[in-house]
mmCIF file of C-alpha atoms (C1' of nucleotides) in Angstrom:
data_model
loop_
_atom_site.group_PDB
_atom_site.id
_atom_site.type_symbol
_atom_site.label_atom_id
_atom_site.label_comp_id
_atom_site.label_asym_id
_atom_site.label_seq_id
_atom_site.Cartn_x
_atom_site.Cartn_y
_atom_site.Cartn_z
ATOM 1 C CA MET A 397 -4.442 -1.051 -2.641
ATOM 2 C CA PRO A 398 -1.076 -3.066 -2.290
ATOM 3 C CA GLU A 399 -0.044 -4.255 1.023
ATOM 4 C CA LEU A 400 2.409 -7.131 1.456
ATOM 5 C CA PRO A 401 -0.221 -9.942 -0.129
ATOM 6 C CA GLU A 402 -1.141 -8.006 -3.197
ATOM 7 C CA VAL A 403 2.711 -7.258 -4.034
ATOM 8 C CA GLU A 404 3.851 -10.942 -3.314
ATOM 9 C CA VAL A 405 0.837 -12.131 -5.417
ATOM 10 C CA LEU A 406 2.040 -9.656 -8.207
ATOM 11 C CA ARG A 407 5.600 -10.917 -7.904
ATOM 12 C CA ARG A 408 4.861 -14.592 -8.283
ATOM 13 C CA SER A 409 2.510 -13.914 -11.212
ATOM 14 C CA LEU A 410 5.229 -11.885 -12.933
ATOM 15 C CA GLU A 411 8.243 -13.997 -12.098
ATOM 16 C CA PRO A 412 8.047 -16.600 -14.683
ATOM 17 C CA LEU A 413 6.959 -13.990 -17.439
ATOM 18 C CA CYS A 414 9.255 -11.489 -17.241
ATOM 19 C CA CYS A 415 12.612 -13.007 -15.674
ATOM 20 C CA GLY A 416 15.516 -14.132 -17.913
ATOM 21 C CA ARG A 417 14.628 -11.767 -20.939
ATOM 22 C CA ARG A 418 16.228 -9.012 -22.506
ATOM 23 C CA ILE A 419 14.702 -5.311 -22.286
ATOM 24 C CA ASP A 420 14.658 -4.424 -26.087
ATOM 25 C CA ARG A 421 12.939 -1.122 -25.483
ATOM 26 C CA ALA A 422 11.768 1.192 -22.642
ATOM 27 C CA GLU A 423 9.836 4.240 -22.647
ATOM 28 C CA VAL A 424 8.570 6.716 -20.009
ATOM 29 C CA LEU A 425 5.223 8.603 -20.889
ATOM 30 C CA GLU A 426 4.795 10.324 -17.407
ATOM 31 C CA PRO A 427 7.647 10.792 -15.207
ATOM 32 C CA ARG A 428 5.726 12.614 -12.665
ATOM 33 C CA LEU A 429 5.248 9.770 -9.954
ATOM 34 C CA ARG A 430 6.015 10.170 -6.342
ATOM 35 C CA GLU A 431 9.370 11.084 -7.256
ATOM 36 C CA PRO A 432 10.188 11.780 -11.016
ATOM 37 C CA VAL A 433 11.213 8.897 -12.988
ATOM 38 C CA ALA A 434 14.971 9.594 -13.677
ATOM 39 C CA PRO A 435 15.594 11.030 -17.177
ATOM 40 C CA ASP A 436 17.977 8.178 -18.087
ATOM 41 C CA PHE A 437 15.318 5.504 -16.945
ATOM 42 C CA ALA A 438 14.894 4.118 -20.604
ATOM 43 C CA GLN A 439 18.610 4.363 -21.675
ATOM 44 C CA VAL A 440 19.660 2.611 -18.474
ATOM 45 C CA LEU A 441 17.005 -0.271 -18.881
ATOM 46 C CA THR A 442 17.460 -0.960 -22.587
ATOM 47 C CA GLY A 443 19.792 -3.836 -23.389
ATOM 48 C CA ARG A 444 19.727 -5.176 -19.938
ATOM 49 C CA SER A 445 18.492 -8.560 -19.153
ATOM 50 C CA THR A 446 16.069 -9.337 -16.336
ATOM 51 C CA GLU A 447 17.447 -11.736 -13.595
ATOM 52 C CA ALA A 448 15.175 -12.025 -10.816
ATOM 53 C CA LEU A 449 12.065 -10.416 -9.202
ATOM 54 C CA GLU A 450 12.246 -10.171 -5.550
ATOM 55 C CA ARG A 451 10.036 -8.423 -2.964
ATOM 56 C CA ARG A 452 11.159 -6.556 0.074
ATOM 57 C CA ALA A 453 8.292 -4.939 2.127
ATOM 58 C CA LYS A 454 5.853 -3.524 -0.339
ATOM 59 C CA TYR A 455 8.543 -3.037 -2.917
ATOM 60 C CA LEU A 456 9.257 -5.119 -5.844
ATOM 61 C CA LEU A 457 12.870 -5.315 -6.903
ATOM 62 C CA LEU A 458 13.724 -6.512 -10.549
ATOM 63 C CA HIS A 459 17.160 -7.385 -10.561
ATOM 64 C CA LEU A 460 19.131 -6.659 -13.802
ATOM 65 C CA SER A 461 22.247 -7.502 -15.632
ATOM 66 C CA ASP A 462 25.436 -5.535 -14.647
ATOM 67 C CA ARG A 463 24.392 -4.994 -11.230
ATOM 68 C CA MET A 464 21.596 -2.557 -11.613
ATOM 69 C CA THR A 465 18.100 -2.980 -9.707
ATOM 70 C CA LEU A 466 14.774 -1.500 -10.850
ATOM 71 C CA MET A 467 12.727 -0.678 -7.486
ATOM 72 C CA VAL A 468 9.032 -0.218 -7.945
ATOM 73 C CA HIS A 469 6.507 0.685 -5.451
ATOM 74 C CA LEU A 470 2.788 0.678 -6.315
ATOM 75 C CA GLY A 471 1.767 3.328 -4.046
ATOM 76 C CA MET A 472 -2.303 3.156 -3.608
ATOM 77 C CA SER A 473 -3.327 2.534 -7.062
ATOM 78 C CA GLY A 474 -0.294 1.097 -9.028
ATOM 79 C CA ARG A 475 -0.516 -1.880 -11.252
ATOM 80 C CA LEU A 476 2.167 -3.739 -13.353
ATOM 81 C CA LEU A 477 0.652 -5.605 -16.368
ATOM 82 C CA TRP A 478 2.306 -8.224 -18.488
ATOM 83 C CA THR A 479 0.902 -8.610 -21.779
ATOM 84 C CA ALA A 480 2.157 -11.333 -24.348
ATOM 85 C CA GLN A 481 2.387 -8.543 -27.267
ATOM 86 C CA GLY A 482 2.790 -5.212 -27.327
ATOM 87 C CA GLU A 483 -0.464 -3.036 -26.536
ATOM 88 C CA GLU A 484 -1.632 0.437 -27.062
ATOM 89 C CA THR A 485 -0.848 2.459 -24.085
ATOM 90 C CA ARG A 486 -3.746 3.969 -22.284
ATOM 91 C CA LYS A 487 -4.677 6.832 -19.791
ATOM 92 C CA HIS A 488 -2.506 6.426 -16.732
ATOM 93 C CA ASP A 489 0.095 4.156 -18.261
ATOM 94 C CA HIS A 490 3.458 6.004 -17.260
ATOM 95 C CA TRP A 491 6.027 3.647 -18.457
ATOM 96 C CA TYR A 492 6.802 0.254 -20.040
ATOM 97 C CA LEU A 493 9.159 -2.202 -20.994
ATOM 98 C CA LYS A 494 9.235 -4.148 -24.169
ATOM 99 C CA LEU A 495 11.090 -7.593 -23.552
ATOM 100 C CA ASP A 496 12.759 -9.649 -26.340
ATOM 101 C CA ASP A 497 9.918 -12.193 -26.552
ATOM 102 C CA GLY A 498 7.467 -9.429 -27.636
ATOM 103 C CA SER A 499 5.874 -9.287 -24.588
ATOM 104 C CA GLN A 500 5.486 -5.870 -22.668
ATOM 105 C CA LEU A 501 5.276 -4.910 -19.038
ATOM 106 C CA THR A 502 3.437 -1.756 -18.518
ATOM 107 C CA TYR A 503 3.210 0.347 -15.192
ATOM 108 C CA ARG A 504 -0.399 1.877 -14.921
ATOM 109 C CA ASP A 505 -1.125 4.323 -11.894
ATOM 110 C CA ILE A 506 -3.891 6.553 -11.597
ATOM 111 C CA ARG A 507 -3.290 8.375 -8.634
ATOM 112 C CA ARG A 508 0.683 8.597 -9.224
ATOM 113 C CA PHE A 509 1.660 7.790 -5.824
ATOM 114 C CA GLY A 510 3.797 4.968 -6.956
ATOM 115 C CA LEU A 511 7.766 5.000 -7.411
ATOM 116 C CA ALA A 512 10.081 3.499 -10.007
ATOM 117 C CA ARG A 513 13.941 4.081 -9.137
ATOM 118 C CA LEU A 514 17.046 2.518 -10.628
ATOM 119 C CA VAL A 515 19.477 1.662 -7.853
ATOM 120 C CA PRO A 516 22.808 -0.010 -8.156
ATOM 121 C CA THR A 517 22.316 -3.418 -6.896
ATOM 122 C CA PRO A 518 25.420 -3.517 -4.579
ATOM 123 C CA GLY A 519 24.238 -0.573 -2.599
ATOM 124 C CA LEU A 520 20.427 -1.762 -2.567
ATOM 125 C CA ALA A 521 20.234 -2.248 1.291
ATOM 126 C CA ARG A 522 21.507 0.964 2.047
ATOM 127 C CA ASP A 523 19.027 2.838 -0.178
ATOM 128 C CA ASP A 524 16.907 5.319 1.619
ATOM 129 C CA LYS A 525 13.630 3.603 0.993
ATOM 130 C CA LEU A 526 14.861 0.093 2.203
ATOM 131 C CA ARG A 527 17.451 1.000 5.054
ATOM 132 C CA HIS A 528 14.933 1.550 7.716
ATOM 133 C CA LEU A 529 12.468 -1.263 6.908
ATOM 134 C CA GLY A 530 11.525 -3.731 9.759
ATOM 135 C CA ILE A 531 11.244 -7.421 9.873
ATOM 136 C CA GLU A 532 9.518 -9.557 7.237
ATOM 137 C CA PRO A 533 6.386 -10.825 8.647
ATOM 138 C CA LEU A 534 6.702 -14.141 7.033
ATOM 139 C CA SER A 535 10.179 -14.660 8.056
ATOM 140 C CA ALA A 536 11.078 -17.445 10.639
ATOM 141 C CA GLU A 537 12.311 -14.522 12.988
ATOM 142 C CA PHE A 538 9.173 -12.771 13.301
ATOM 143 C CA ASP A 539 7.200 -13.493 16.498
ATOM 144 C CA GLY A 540 5.656 -12.340 19.517
ATOM 145 C CA ALA A 541 8.848 -11.839 21.456
ATOM 146 C CA TRP A 542 10.356 -9.933 18.718
ATOM 147 C CA LEU A 543 7.143 -7.736 18.317
ATOM 148 C CA ARG A 544 7.169 -7.030 22.204
ATOM 149 C CA GLY A 545 10.918 -6.011 22.084
ATOM 150 C CA ARG A 546 10.096 -3.240 19.735
ATOM 151 C CA ALA A 547 6.931 -2.232 21.704
ATOM 152 C CA ASP A 548 9.011 -2.055 24.885
ATOM 153 C CA GLY A 549 8.037 1.067 26.765
ATOM 154 C CA ARG A 550 5.991 2.811 24.034
ATOM 155 C CA ARG A 551 2.454 4.268 24.381
ATOM 156 C CA ARG A 552 1.604 3.831 20.871
ATOM 157 C CA ARG A 553 -1.548 1.913 20.012
ATOM 158 C CA MET A 554 -1.637 -1.543 18.202
ATOM 159 C CA LYS A 555 -2.895 -0.794 14.946
ATOM 160 C CA GLU A 556 -0.408 2.086 14.353
ATOM 161 C CA PHE A 557 2.222 -0.143 15.647
ATOM 162 C CA LEU A 558 1.538 -2.844 13.247
ATOM 163 C CA MET A 559 1.373 -0.498 10.329
ATOM 164 C CA ASP A 560 4.932 1.220 11.330
ATOM 165 C CA GLN A 561 7.029 -0.160 8.376
ATOM 166 C CA THR A 562 10.229 0.464 10.594
ATOM 167 C CA VAL A 563 8.896 -2.372 12.895
ATOM 168 C CA VAL A 564 7.224 -5.048 10.649
ATOM 169 C CA VAL A 565 6.651 -4.549 7.024
ATOM 170 C CA GLY A 566 3.898 -5.055 4.625
ATOM 171 C CA VAL A 567 0.997 -4.600 6.856
ATOM 172 C CA GLY A 568 -1.303 -1.661 5.792
ATOM 173 C CA ASN A 569 -4.719 -0.420 6.567
ATOM 174 C CA ILE A 570 -6.555 -3.661 5.836
ATOM 175 C CA TYR A 571 -4.368 -6.185 7.033
ATOM 176 C CA ALA A 572 -3.942 -4.507 10.363
ATOM 177 C CA SER A 573 -7.619 -4.390 10.994
ATOM 178 C CA GLU A 574 -7.987 -8.109 9.717
ATOM 179 C CA ALA A 575 -5.272 -9.475 11.832
ATOM 180 C CA LEU A 576 -6.089 -7.521 15.065
ATOM 181 C CA HIS A 577 -9.589 -9.095 14.767
ATOM 182 C CA CYS A 578 -7.954 -12.477 14.250
ATOM 183 C CA ALA A 579 -6.073 -11.867 17.347
ATOM 184 C CA GLY A 580 -8.933 -10.804 19.474
ATOM 185 C CA VAL A 581 -6.910 -7.287 20.127
ATOM 186 C CA HIS A 582 -8.445 -3.857 20.203
ATOM 187 C CA PRO A 583 -6.857 -1.714 17.557
ATOM 188 C CA ARG A 584 -6.667 1.211 20.218
ATOM 189 C CA ARG A 585 -5.113 -1.002 22.730
ATOM 190 C CA LYS A 586 -1.623 0.460 23.956
ATOM 191 C CA VAL A 587 1.134 -1.767 23.252
ATOM 192 C CA SER A 588 3.007 -1.069 26.475
ATOM 193 C CA ARG A 589 2.635 -3.703 29.258
ATOM 194 C CA THR A 590 0.740 -6.095 26.707
ATOM 195 C CA ALA A 591 1.223 -9.718 27.775
ATOM 196 C CA PRO A 592 3.822 -11.818 26.028
ATOM 197 C CA ALA A 593 0.898 -14.522 25.116
ATOM 198 C CA THR A 594 -1.072 -11.489 23.555
ATOM 199 C CA TRP A 595 1.971 -10.610 21.525
ATOM 200 C CA ASP A 596 2.165 -14.337 20.300
ATOM 201 C CA ARG A 597 -1.287 -14.154 19.279
ATOM 202 C CA VAL A 598 -0.813 -11.012 17.409
ATOM 203 C CA ALA A 599 2.272 -12.131 15.534
ATOM 204 C CA GLU A 600 0.640 -15.498 14.291
ATOM 205 C CA ALA A 601 -2.415 -13.443 13.341
ATOM 206 C CA VAL A 602 -0.301 -11.275 11.105
ATOM 207 C CA ARG A 603 1.416 -14.290 9.599
ATOM 208 C CA VAL A 604 -1.832 -16.311 9.002
ATOM 209 C CA THR A 605 -3.855 -13.367 7.571
ATOM 210 C CA LEU A 606 -1.188 -12.550 5.195
ATOM 211 C CA GLU A 607 -0.760 -15.902 4.138
ATOM 212 C CA ARG A 608 -4.466 -16.699 3.749
ATOM 213 C CA ALA A 609 -4.615 -13.269 1.478
ATOM 214 C CA ILE A 610 -1.750 -14.389 -0.614
ATOM 215 C CA ASP A 611 -3.697 -17.944 -1.065
ATOM 216 C CA ALA A 612 -6.702 -16.195 -2.082
ATOM 217 C CA GLY A 613 -4.786 -13.767 -4.764
ATOM 218 C CA GLY A 614 -4.777 -10.682 -2.428
ATOM 219 C CA SER A 615 -7.744 -8.261 -1.921
ATOM 220 C CA THR A 616 -9.348 -6.311 -4.892
ATOM 221 C CA LEU A 617 -11.663 -3.811 -3.532
ATOM 222 C CA ASN A 618 -11.189 -1.576 -6.626
ATOM 223 C CA ASP A 619 -8.287 -1.819 -8.760
ATOM 224 C CA PHE A 620 -5.845 -4.319 -7.673
ATOM 225 C CA ARG A 621 -4.806 -6.787 -10.192
ATOM 226 C CA ASN A 622 -1.985 -9.344 -10.576
ATOM 227 C CA GLY A 623 0.451 -9.180 -13.377
ATOM 228 C CA LEU A 624 -2.121 -11.023 -15.841
ATOM 229 C CA GLY A 625 -4.887 -8.547 -14.951
ATOM 230 C CA ASP A 626 -6.625 -11.142 -12.585
ATOM 231 C CA ARG A 627 -8.443 -10.234 -9.520
ATOM 232 C CA GLY A 628 -7.872 -11.234 -5.868
ATOM 233 C CA TYR A 629 -10.348 -12.915 -3.743
ATOM 234 C CA PHE A 630 -9.608 -12.169 -0.002
ATOM 235 C CA GLN A 631 -11.771 -9.325 0.386
ATOM 236 C CA VAL A 632 -14.854 -11.782 0.477
ATOM 237 C CA GLU A 633 -13.028 -13.312 3.627
ATOM 238 C CA HIS A 634 -12.489 -9.852 5.324
ATOM 239 C CA ALA A 635 -13.703 -10.310 9.053
ATOM 240 C CA VAL A 636 -13.952 -6.459 9.323
ATOM 241 C CA TYR A 637 -12.559 -4.365 6.646
ATOM 242 C CA ASP A 638 -15.246 -2.291 4.948
ATOM 243 C CA ARG A 639 -17.909 -4.272 6.914
ATOM 244 C CA SER A 640 -19.143 -1.702 9.515
ATOM 245 C CA GLY A 641 -22.598 -2.276 10.543
ATOM 246 C CA GLU A 642 -22.432 -5.821 9.596
ATOM 247 C CA PRO A 643 -22.506 -8.828 12.078
ATOM 248 C CA CYS A 644 -19.156 -10.115 13.175
ATOM 249 C CA ARG A 645 -18.946 -13.742 12.003
ATOM 250 C CA ARG A 646 -17.541 -14.723 15.173
ATOM 251 C CA CYS A 647 -19.631 -13.343 18.106
ATOM 252 C CA GLY A 648 -22.417 -11.352 15.844
ATOM 253 C CA ALA A 649 -21.696 -8.117 17.196
ATOM 254 C CA SER A 650 -22.120 -5.208 14.701
ATOM 255 C CA ILE A 651 -18.674 -4.197 13.265
ATOM 256 C CA ARG A 652 -17.592 -0.706 13.854
ATOM 257 C CA ARG A 653 -15.678 1.719 11.966
ATOM 258 C CA ALA A 654 -13.509 4.460 13.665
ATOM 259 C CA VAL A 655 -10.932 6.831 12.653
ATOM 260 C CA GLN A 656 -7.387 6.121 13.784
ATOM 261 C CA GLY A 657 -4.160 8.093 12.747
ATOM 262 C CA GLY A 658 -6.401 9.504 9.984
ATOM 263 C CA ARG A 659 -7.214 6.385 8.608
ATOM 264 C CA SER A 660 -10.463 3.960 8.914
ATOM 265 C CA THR A 661 -10.273 1.281 11.271
ATOM 266 C CA PHE A 662 -12.692 -1.444 11.482
ATOM 267 C CA TYR A 663 -13.086 -3.617 14.615
ATOM 268 C CA CYS A 664 -15.451 -5.917 16.472
ATOM 269 C CA PRO A 665 -16.495 -4.354 19.789
ATOM 270 C CA GLY A 666 -17.646 -7.838 20.946
ATOM 271 C CA CYS A 667 -14.500 -9.982 20.666
ATOM 272 C CA GLN A 668 -11.565 -7.441 20.554
ATOM 273 C CA HIS A 669 -10.202 -5.927 23.581
ATOM 274 C "C1'" DA B 316 10.460 12.709 20.779
ATOM 275 C "C1'" DA B 317 6.021 11.216 19.576
ATOM 276 C "C1'" DC B 318 2.139 12.179 17.413
ATOM 277 C "C1'" DA B 319 -1.593 14.100 14.366
ATOM 278 C "C1'" DA B 320 -2.405 16.628 10.204
ATOM 279 C "C1'" DG B 321 -1.762 17.675 5.796
ATOM 280 C "C1'" DA B 322 0.009 16.933 1.187
ATOM 281 C "C1'" DC B 323 0.656 14.319 -2.727
ATOM 282 C "C1'" DC B 324 -3.257 12.718 -7.148
ATOM 283 C "C1'" DT B 325 -7.456 11.095 -9.623
ATOM 284 C "C1'" DG B 326 -11.969 8.916 -9.628
ATOM 285 C "C1'" DC B 327 -15.935 7.494 -7.747
ATOM 286 C "C1'" DA B 328 -20.180 7.332 -4.635
ATOM 287 C "C1'" DT B 329 -23.337 10.137 -2.513
ATOM 288 C "C1'" DG B 330 -26.347 13.927 -1.578
ATOM 289 C "C1'" DC B 331 -28.678 18.163 -2.859
ATOM 290 C "C1'" DT C 261 -27.556 17.328 -15.189
ATOM 291 C "C1'" DG C 262 -24.410 19.548 -12.304
ATOM 292 C "C1'" DC C 263 -21.779 20.538 -8.379
ATOM 293 C "C1'" DA C 264 -19.683 19.950 -3.743
ATOM 294 C "C1'" DT C 265 -18.254 16.717 -0.376
ATOM 295 C "C1'" DG C 266 -15.805 12.739 1.342
ATOM 296 C "C1'" DC C 267 -13.305 8.944 0.810
ATOM 297 C "C1'" DA C 268 -9.675 5.243 -1.163
ATOM 298 C "C1'" DG C 269 -5.015 -0.072 -0.379
ATOM 299 C "C1'" DG C 270 0.733 4.510 1.186
ATOM 300 C "C1'" DT C 271 4.432 7.118 2.086
ATOM 301 C "C1'" DC C 272 6.535 11.669 3.401
ATOM 302 C "C1'" DT C 273 6.708 16.445 5.612
ATOM 303 C "C1'" DT C 274 5.156 19.862 8.606
ATOM 304 C "C1'" DG C 275 3.536 21.561 12.805
ATOM 305 C "C1'" DT C 276 1.983 20.825 17.671
#
DNA sequence: AACAAGACCTGCATGC
DNA sequence: TGCATGCAGGTCTTGT
């Protein structure tokens, strides 16, 4: 579910609600996430205050007092939900924080592919999850020349290349398909010897696609919600994702589904080359 | 070294 | 109604 736009939408919705508060209480209900939630999770969090909520790639970084950061990844089905008052916990609620205004931040994740890890803030950039991450696609340094430099001499295909988090972060299965359609580039195209002008189109398409998705509140296929439980609406603007058999809005050809790297890829055979 | 395939987990849609 | 199969937004490890 959550690629860069969804995580950014979540960050923006939560930031004003849960920063600048004291954590009165924390509780872990189910520690078995992708990696076990640390035994001292609740104890470390309790009493600290929340200072800022940052996003790096698909990770949320809740910076706390006393140089501690809570790093959260939503996996495929994770949600962070803010409620003005404490709520009964439900099935698949794995941990929650109670803040000093009576509000509550709950982590819910049906598939438990998510992650919640406490990391000392000074060493954050060297954390093994963050250390190898590539460039932020919405940063000023991200452009066609940068992508081309990373692709140099490789035989990889375009879609796998864009989804490689050590190259550029935040692009997952939906937005790789969408951005490549926007750029008119076939997902199976090899990255080697791709013309500079094509790289410029790809980089611009990634940027524009992600920004539009953020503006639309992200894509809600099944379960994505922002911090307030609201759906996103970018899925209705999808050009190719989950539209196999439907006509391309640009050229009218029938959208195709293929399997690439074990994942569904959607593309238009008429206008992607 | 690069790449595909499998693993992790639950729920849902589909077909018999 | 039940049961079996395949599929889902992401990493991470294993095997070729």
